[in-house]
Short mmCIF file of C-alpha atoms in Angstrom, two decimals:
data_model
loop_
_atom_site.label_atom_id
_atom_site.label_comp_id
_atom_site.label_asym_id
_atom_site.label_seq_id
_atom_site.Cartn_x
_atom_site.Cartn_y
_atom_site.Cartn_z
CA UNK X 22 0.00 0.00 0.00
CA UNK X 23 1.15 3.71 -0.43
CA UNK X 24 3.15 5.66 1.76
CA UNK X 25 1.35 9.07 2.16
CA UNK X 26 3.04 12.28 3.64
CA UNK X 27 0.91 15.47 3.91
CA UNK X 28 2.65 18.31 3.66
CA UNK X 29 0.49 21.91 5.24
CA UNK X 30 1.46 24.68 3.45
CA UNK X 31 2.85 22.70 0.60
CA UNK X 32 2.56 25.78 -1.67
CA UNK X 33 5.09 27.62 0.21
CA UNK X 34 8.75 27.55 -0.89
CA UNK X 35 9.52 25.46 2.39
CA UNK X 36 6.79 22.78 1.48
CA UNK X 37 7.74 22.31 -1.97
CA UNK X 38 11.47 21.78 -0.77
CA UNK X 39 10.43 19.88 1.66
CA UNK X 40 7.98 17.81 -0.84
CA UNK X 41 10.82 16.85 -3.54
CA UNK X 42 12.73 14.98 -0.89
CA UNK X 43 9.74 12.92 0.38
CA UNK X 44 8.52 12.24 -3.05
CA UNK X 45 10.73 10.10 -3.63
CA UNK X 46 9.34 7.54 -1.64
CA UNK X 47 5.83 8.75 -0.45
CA UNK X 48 2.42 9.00 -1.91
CA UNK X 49 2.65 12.85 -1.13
CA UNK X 50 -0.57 15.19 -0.10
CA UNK X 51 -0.04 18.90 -0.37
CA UNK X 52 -2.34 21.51 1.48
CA UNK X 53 -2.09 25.02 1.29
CA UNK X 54 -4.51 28.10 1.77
CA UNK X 55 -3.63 29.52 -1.65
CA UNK X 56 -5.36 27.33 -4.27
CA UNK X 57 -3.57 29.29 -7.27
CA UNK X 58 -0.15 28.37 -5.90
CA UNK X 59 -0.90 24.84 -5.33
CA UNK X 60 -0.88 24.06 -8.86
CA UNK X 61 2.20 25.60 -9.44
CA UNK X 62 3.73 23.93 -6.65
CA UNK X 63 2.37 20.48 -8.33
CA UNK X 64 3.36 21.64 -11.88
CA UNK X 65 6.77 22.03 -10.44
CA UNK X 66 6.90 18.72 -8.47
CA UNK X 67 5.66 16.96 -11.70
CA UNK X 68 8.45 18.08 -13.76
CA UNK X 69 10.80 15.78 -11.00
CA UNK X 70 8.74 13.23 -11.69
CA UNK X 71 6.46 13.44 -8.66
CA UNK X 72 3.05 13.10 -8.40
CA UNK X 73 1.19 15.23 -5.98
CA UNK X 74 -2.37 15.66 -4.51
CA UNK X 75 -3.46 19.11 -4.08
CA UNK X 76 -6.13 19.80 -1.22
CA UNK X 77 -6.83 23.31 -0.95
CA UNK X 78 -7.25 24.07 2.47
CA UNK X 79 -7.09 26.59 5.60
CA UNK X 80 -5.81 24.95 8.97
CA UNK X 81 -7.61 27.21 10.64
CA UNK X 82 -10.79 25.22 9.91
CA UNK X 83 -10.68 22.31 11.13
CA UNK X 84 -13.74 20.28 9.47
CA UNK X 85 -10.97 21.86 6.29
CA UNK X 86 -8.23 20.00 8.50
CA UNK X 87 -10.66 16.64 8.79
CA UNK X 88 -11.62 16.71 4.52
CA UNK X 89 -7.82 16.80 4.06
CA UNK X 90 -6.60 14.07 6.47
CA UNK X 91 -9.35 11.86 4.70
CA UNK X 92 -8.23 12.54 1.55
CA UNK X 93 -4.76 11.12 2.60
CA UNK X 94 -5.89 8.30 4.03
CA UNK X 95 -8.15 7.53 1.07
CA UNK X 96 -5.00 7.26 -1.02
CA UNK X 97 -2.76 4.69 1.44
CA UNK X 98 -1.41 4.45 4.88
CA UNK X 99 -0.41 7.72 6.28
CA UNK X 100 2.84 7.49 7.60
CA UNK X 101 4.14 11.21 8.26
CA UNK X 102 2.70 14.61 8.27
CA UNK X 103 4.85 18.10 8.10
CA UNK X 104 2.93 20.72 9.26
CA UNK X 105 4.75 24.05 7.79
CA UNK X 106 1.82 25.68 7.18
CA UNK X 107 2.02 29.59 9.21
CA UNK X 108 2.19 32.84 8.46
CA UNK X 109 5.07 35.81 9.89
CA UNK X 110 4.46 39.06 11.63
CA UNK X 111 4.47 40.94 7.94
CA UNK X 112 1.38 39.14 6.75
CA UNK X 113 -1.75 39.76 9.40
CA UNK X 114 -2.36 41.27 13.00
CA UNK X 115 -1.49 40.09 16.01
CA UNK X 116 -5.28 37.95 16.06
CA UNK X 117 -4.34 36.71 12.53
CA UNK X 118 -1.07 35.80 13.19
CA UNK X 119 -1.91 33.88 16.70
CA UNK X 120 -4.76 32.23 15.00
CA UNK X 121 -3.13 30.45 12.02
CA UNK X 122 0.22 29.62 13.83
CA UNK X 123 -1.21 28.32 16.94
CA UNK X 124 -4.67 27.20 16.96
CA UNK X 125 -3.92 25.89 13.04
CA UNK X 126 -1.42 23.53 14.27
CA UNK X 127 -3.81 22.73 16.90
CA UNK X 128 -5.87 21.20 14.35
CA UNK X 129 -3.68 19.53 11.90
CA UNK X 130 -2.26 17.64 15.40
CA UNK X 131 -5.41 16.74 16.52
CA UNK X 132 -6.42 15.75 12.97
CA UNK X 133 -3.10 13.56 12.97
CA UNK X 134 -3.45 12.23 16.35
CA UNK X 135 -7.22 10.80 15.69
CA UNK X 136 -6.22 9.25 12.36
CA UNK X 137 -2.74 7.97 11.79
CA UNK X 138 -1.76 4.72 12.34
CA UNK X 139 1.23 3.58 14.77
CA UNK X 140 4.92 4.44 14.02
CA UNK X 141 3.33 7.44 12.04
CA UNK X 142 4.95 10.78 12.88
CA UNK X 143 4.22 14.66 12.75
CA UNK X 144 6.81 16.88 12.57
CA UNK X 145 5.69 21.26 13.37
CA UNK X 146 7.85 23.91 11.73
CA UNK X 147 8.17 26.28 14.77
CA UNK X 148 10.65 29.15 14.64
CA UNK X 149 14.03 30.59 16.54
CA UNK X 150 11.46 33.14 17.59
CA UNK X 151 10.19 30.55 19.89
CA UNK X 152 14.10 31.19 22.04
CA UNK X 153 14.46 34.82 22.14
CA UNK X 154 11.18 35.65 23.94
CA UNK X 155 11.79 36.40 28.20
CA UNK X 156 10.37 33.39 29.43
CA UNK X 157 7.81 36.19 32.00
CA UNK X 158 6.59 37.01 28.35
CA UNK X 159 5.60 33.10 27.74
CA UNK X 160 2.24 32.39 29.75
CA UNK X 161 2.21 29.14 29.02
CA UNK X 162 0.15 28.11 31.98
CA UNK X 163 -2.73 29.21 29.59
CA UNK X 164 -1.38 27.11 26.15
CA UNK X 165 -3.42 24.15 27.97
CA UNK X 166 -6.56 26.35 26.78
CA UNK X 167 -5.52 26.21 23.24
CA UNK X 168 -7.10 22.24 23.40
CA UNK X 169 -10.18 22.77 25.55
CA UNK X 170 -11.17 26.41 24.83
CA UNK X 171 -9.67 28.71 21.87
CA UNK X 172 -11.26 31.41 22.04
CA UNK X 173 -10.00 31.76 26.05
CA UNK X 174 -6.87 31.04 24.73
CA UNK X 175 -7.40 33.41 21.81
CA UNK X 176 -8.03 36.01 24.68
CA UNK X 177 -4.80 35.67 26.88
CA UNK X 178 -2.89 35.17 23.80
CA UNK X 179 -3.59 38.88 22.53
CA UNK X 180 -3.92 40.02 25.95
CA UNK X 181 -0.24 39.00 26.64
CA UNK X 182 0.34 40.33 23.23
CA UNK X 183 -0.80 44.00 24.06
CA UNK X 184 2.12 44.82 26.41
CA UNK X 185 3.80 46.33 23.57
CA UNK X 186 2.86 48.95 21.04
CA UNK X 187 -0.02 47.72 18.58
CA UNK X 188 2.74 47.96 15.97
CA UNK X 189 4.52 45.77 17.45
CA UNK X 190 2.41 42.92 18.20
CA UNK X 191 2.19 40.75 15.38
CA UNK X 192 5.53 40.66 16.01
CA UNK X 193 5.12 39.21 19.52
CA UNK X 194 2.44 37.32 18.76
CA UNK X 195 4.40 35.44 16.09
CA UNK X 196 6.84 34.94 18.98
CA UNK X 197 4.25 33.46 20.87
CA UNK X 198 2.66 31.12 18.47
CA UNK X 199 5.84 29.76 17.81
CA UNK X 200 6.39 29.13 21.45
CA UNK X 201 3.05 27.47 21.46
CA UNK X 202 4.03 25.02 18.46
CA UNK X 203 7.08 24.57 20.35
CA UNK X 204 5.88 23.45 23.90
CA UNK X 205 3.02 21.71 22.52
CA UNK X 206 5.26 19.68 20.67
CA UNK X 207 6.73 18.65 23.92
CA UNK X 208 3.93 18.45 25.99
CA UNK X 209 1.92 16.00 23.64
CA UNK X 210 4.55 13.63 23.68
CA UNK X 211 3.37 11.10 26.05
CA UNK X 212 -0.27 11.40 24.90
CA UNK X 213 0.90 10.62 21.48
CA UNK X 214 2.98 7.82 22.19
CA UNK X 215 -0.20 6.16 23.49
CA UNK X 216 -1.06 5.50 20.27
CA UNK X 217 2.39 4.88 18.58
CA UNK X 218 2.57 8.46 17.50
CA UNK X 219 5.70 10.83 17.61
CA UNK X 220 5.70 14.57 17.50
CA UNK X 221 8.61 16.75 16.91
CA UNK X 222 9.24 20.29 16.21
CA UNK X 223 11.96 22.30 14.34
CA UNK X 224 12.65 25.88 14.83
CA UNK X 225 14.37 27.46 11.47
CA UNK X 226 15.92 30.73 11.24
CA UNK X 227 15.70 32.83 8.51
CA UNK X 228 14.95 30.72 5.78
CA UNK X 229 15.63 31.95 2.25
CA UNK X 230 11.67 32.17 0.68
CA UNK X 231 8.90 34.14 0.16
CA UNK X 232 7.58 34.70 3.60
CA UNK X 233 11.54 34.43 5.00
CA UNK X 234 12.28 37.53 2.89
CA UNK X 235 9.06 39.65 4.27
CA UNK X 236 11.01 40.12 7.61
CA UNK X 237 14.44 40.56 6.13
CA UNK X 238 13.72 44.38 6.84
CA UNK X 239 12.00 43.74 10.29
CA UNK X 240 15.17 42.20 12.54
CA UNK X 241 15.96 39.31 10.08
CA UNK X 242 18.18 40.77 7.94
CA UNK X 243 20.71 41.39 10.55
CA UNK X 244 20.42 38.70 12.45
CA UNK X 245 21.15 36.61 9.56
CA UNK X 246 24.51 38.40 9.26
CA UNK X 247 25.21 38.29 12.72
CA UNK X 248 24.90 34.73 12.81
CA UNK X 249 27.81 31.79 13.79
CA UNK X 250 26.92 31.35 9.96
CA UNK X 251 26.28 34.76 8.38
CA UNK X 252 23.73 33.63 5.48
CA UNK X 253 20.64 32.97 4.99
CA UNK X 254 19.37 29.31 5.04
CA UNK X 255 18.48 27.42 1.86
CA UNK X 256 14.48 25.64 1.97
CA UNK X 257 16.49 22.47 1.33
CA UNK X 258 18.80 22.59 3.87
CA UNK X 259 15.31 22.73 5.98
CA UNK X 260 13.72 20.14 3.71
CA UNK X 261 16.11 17.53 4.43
CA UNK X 262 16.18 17.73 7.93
CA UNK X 263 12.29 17.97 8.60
CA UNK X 264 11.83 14.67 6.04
CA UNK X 265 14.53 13.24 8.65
CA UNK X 266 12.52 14.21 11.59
CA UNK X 267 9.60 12.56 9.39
CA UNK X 268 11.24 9.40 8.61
CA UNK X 269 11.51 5.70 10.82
CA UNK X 270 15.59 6.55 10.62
CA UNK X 271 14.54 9.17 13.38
CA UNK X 272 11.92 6.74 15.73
CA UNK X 273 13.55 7.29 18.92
CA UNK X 274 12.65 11.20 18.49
CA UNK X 275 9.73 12.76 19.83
CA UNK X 276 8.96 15.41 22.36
CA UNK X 277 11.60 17.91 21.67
CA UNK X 278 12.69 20.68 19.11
CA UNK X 279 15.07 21.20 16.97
CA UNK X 280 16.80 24.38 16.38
CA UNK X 281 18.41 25.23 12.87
CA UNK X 282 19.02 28.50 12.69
CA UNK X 283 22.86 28.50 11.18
CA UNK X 284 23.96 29.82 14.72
CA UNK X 285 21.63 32.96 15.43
CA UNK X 286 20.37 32.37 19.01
CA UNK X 287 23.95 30.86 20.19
CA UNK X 288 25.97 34.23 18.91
CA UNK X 289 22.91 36.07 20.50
CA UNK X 290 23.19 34.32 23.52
CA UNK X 291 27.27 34.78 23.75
CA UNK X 292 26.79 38.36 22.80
CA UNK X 293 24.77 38.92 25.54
CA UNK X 294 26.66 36.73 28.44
CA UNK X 295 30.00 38.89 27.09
CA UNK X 296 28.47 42.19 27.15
CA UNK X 297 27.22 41.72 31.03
CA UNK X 298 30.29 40.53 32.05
#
């Protein structure tokens, strides 16, 4: 029987990357908001000689989320999902922003969780974001809500956003999501393993695409040449390592995230230590 790997955001210059490595083996399932772009990201994937499904798709809704995840299981046995599927501070408010990045990965997890079979894994693309923020800014006693009530969550989400300027907090609440993708990542673990599941997050820094470049005026562009490795990252240097994370060579991972970020947080984080000493 097929192998089938969704991909979220499979439009997106990360999910296409990511989609020509696990083509080569895998049934593969692309979802993306933007129904235009999904057939070029399919046009493009057919001209390696893989064959992709296109569901268009918004992760914020998740009887969207449900129509997708039986579409891939209609085709074989679902064996992976990589959920990179968000949006950066540059593209929506603060509501927007906390909404698609955090409550959408909500679903497509949930989604996963009540339909894949054992040894199956999901793997969230969080961000370096999720280490910079103070951890006084991070209420994560509330993240619990994001499962049992959103729209409480929603609440102490913006409210925790709206210690800063309003023009600065899509910023923070990108920050935030990405925190929440992060710890739930880690938190879900154990739950997940009860059915044979694993969960893993990655946290990429600033990745060369579409949405990467958005924020190359906003903080990115000199972080990136600040970094232990002062360029940007390639999507395929992020591909390969999240169809790793995907894959049964990495079945002893689970509950933790990965940070690839060619070096940003650890200079920040030397930088820092040096300058208070």
């Amino acid at each position: 029987m097929n192998r089938v790997s969704v991909i979220t955001g499979g439009a997106g210059g990360m999910g296409v990357a990511t989609a020509t490595v696990v083509g080569r083996d895998h049934t593969v399932v692309l979802c993306d908001v933007r129904g235009d772009r999904l057939e070029g990201a399919a046009q493009t994937l057919g001209g390696l000689g893989i064959s992709a499904t296109v569901v268009n798709a918004d992760v914020t809704d998740r009887a969207a989320v449900d129509r997708l995840f039986d579409t891939a299981t209609g085709l074989g046995d679902l064996v992976s999902v990589i959920h990179t599927a968000g949006v950066s501070p540059s593209m929506g408010d603060a509501e927007y922003v906390m909404r698609t990045n955090a409550l959408g990965t909500v679903n497509v997890n949930e989604a996963f969780f009540a339909t894949a079979g054992g040894g199956a894994a999901i793997v969230n693309v969080a961000s370096m974001a999720a280490h910079m923020l103070p951890d006084e800014m991070i209420p994560k006693d509330k993240f619990p809500q994001a499962l049992s009530d959103p729209d409480a969550f929603m609440t102490d989400m913006l409210a925790a956003c709206a210690v800063v300027p309003e023009e600065l907090q899509s910023g923070i609440s990108y920050a935030l999501s990405k925190s929440f993708v992060r710890w739930y990542s880690t938190a879900q673990a154990e739950r997940f393993n009860t059915r044979g599941l694993r969960i893993v997050s990655v946290s990429p820094g600033s990745i060369d695409t579409e949405m990467g470049r958005l924020e190359e005026n906003a903080g990115a562009g000199a972080m990136v040449a600040d970094a232990a490795v002062p360029r940007w990252g390639r999507p395929e240097e992020m591909a390969e390592l999240l169809a790793f994370c995907a894959s049964e060579k990495a079945g002893y991972l689970t509950g933790t995230d990965i940070l690839n970020d060619g070096g940003v947080i650890a200079s920040m984080t030397e930088r820092a230590r040096k300058a208070s000493a």
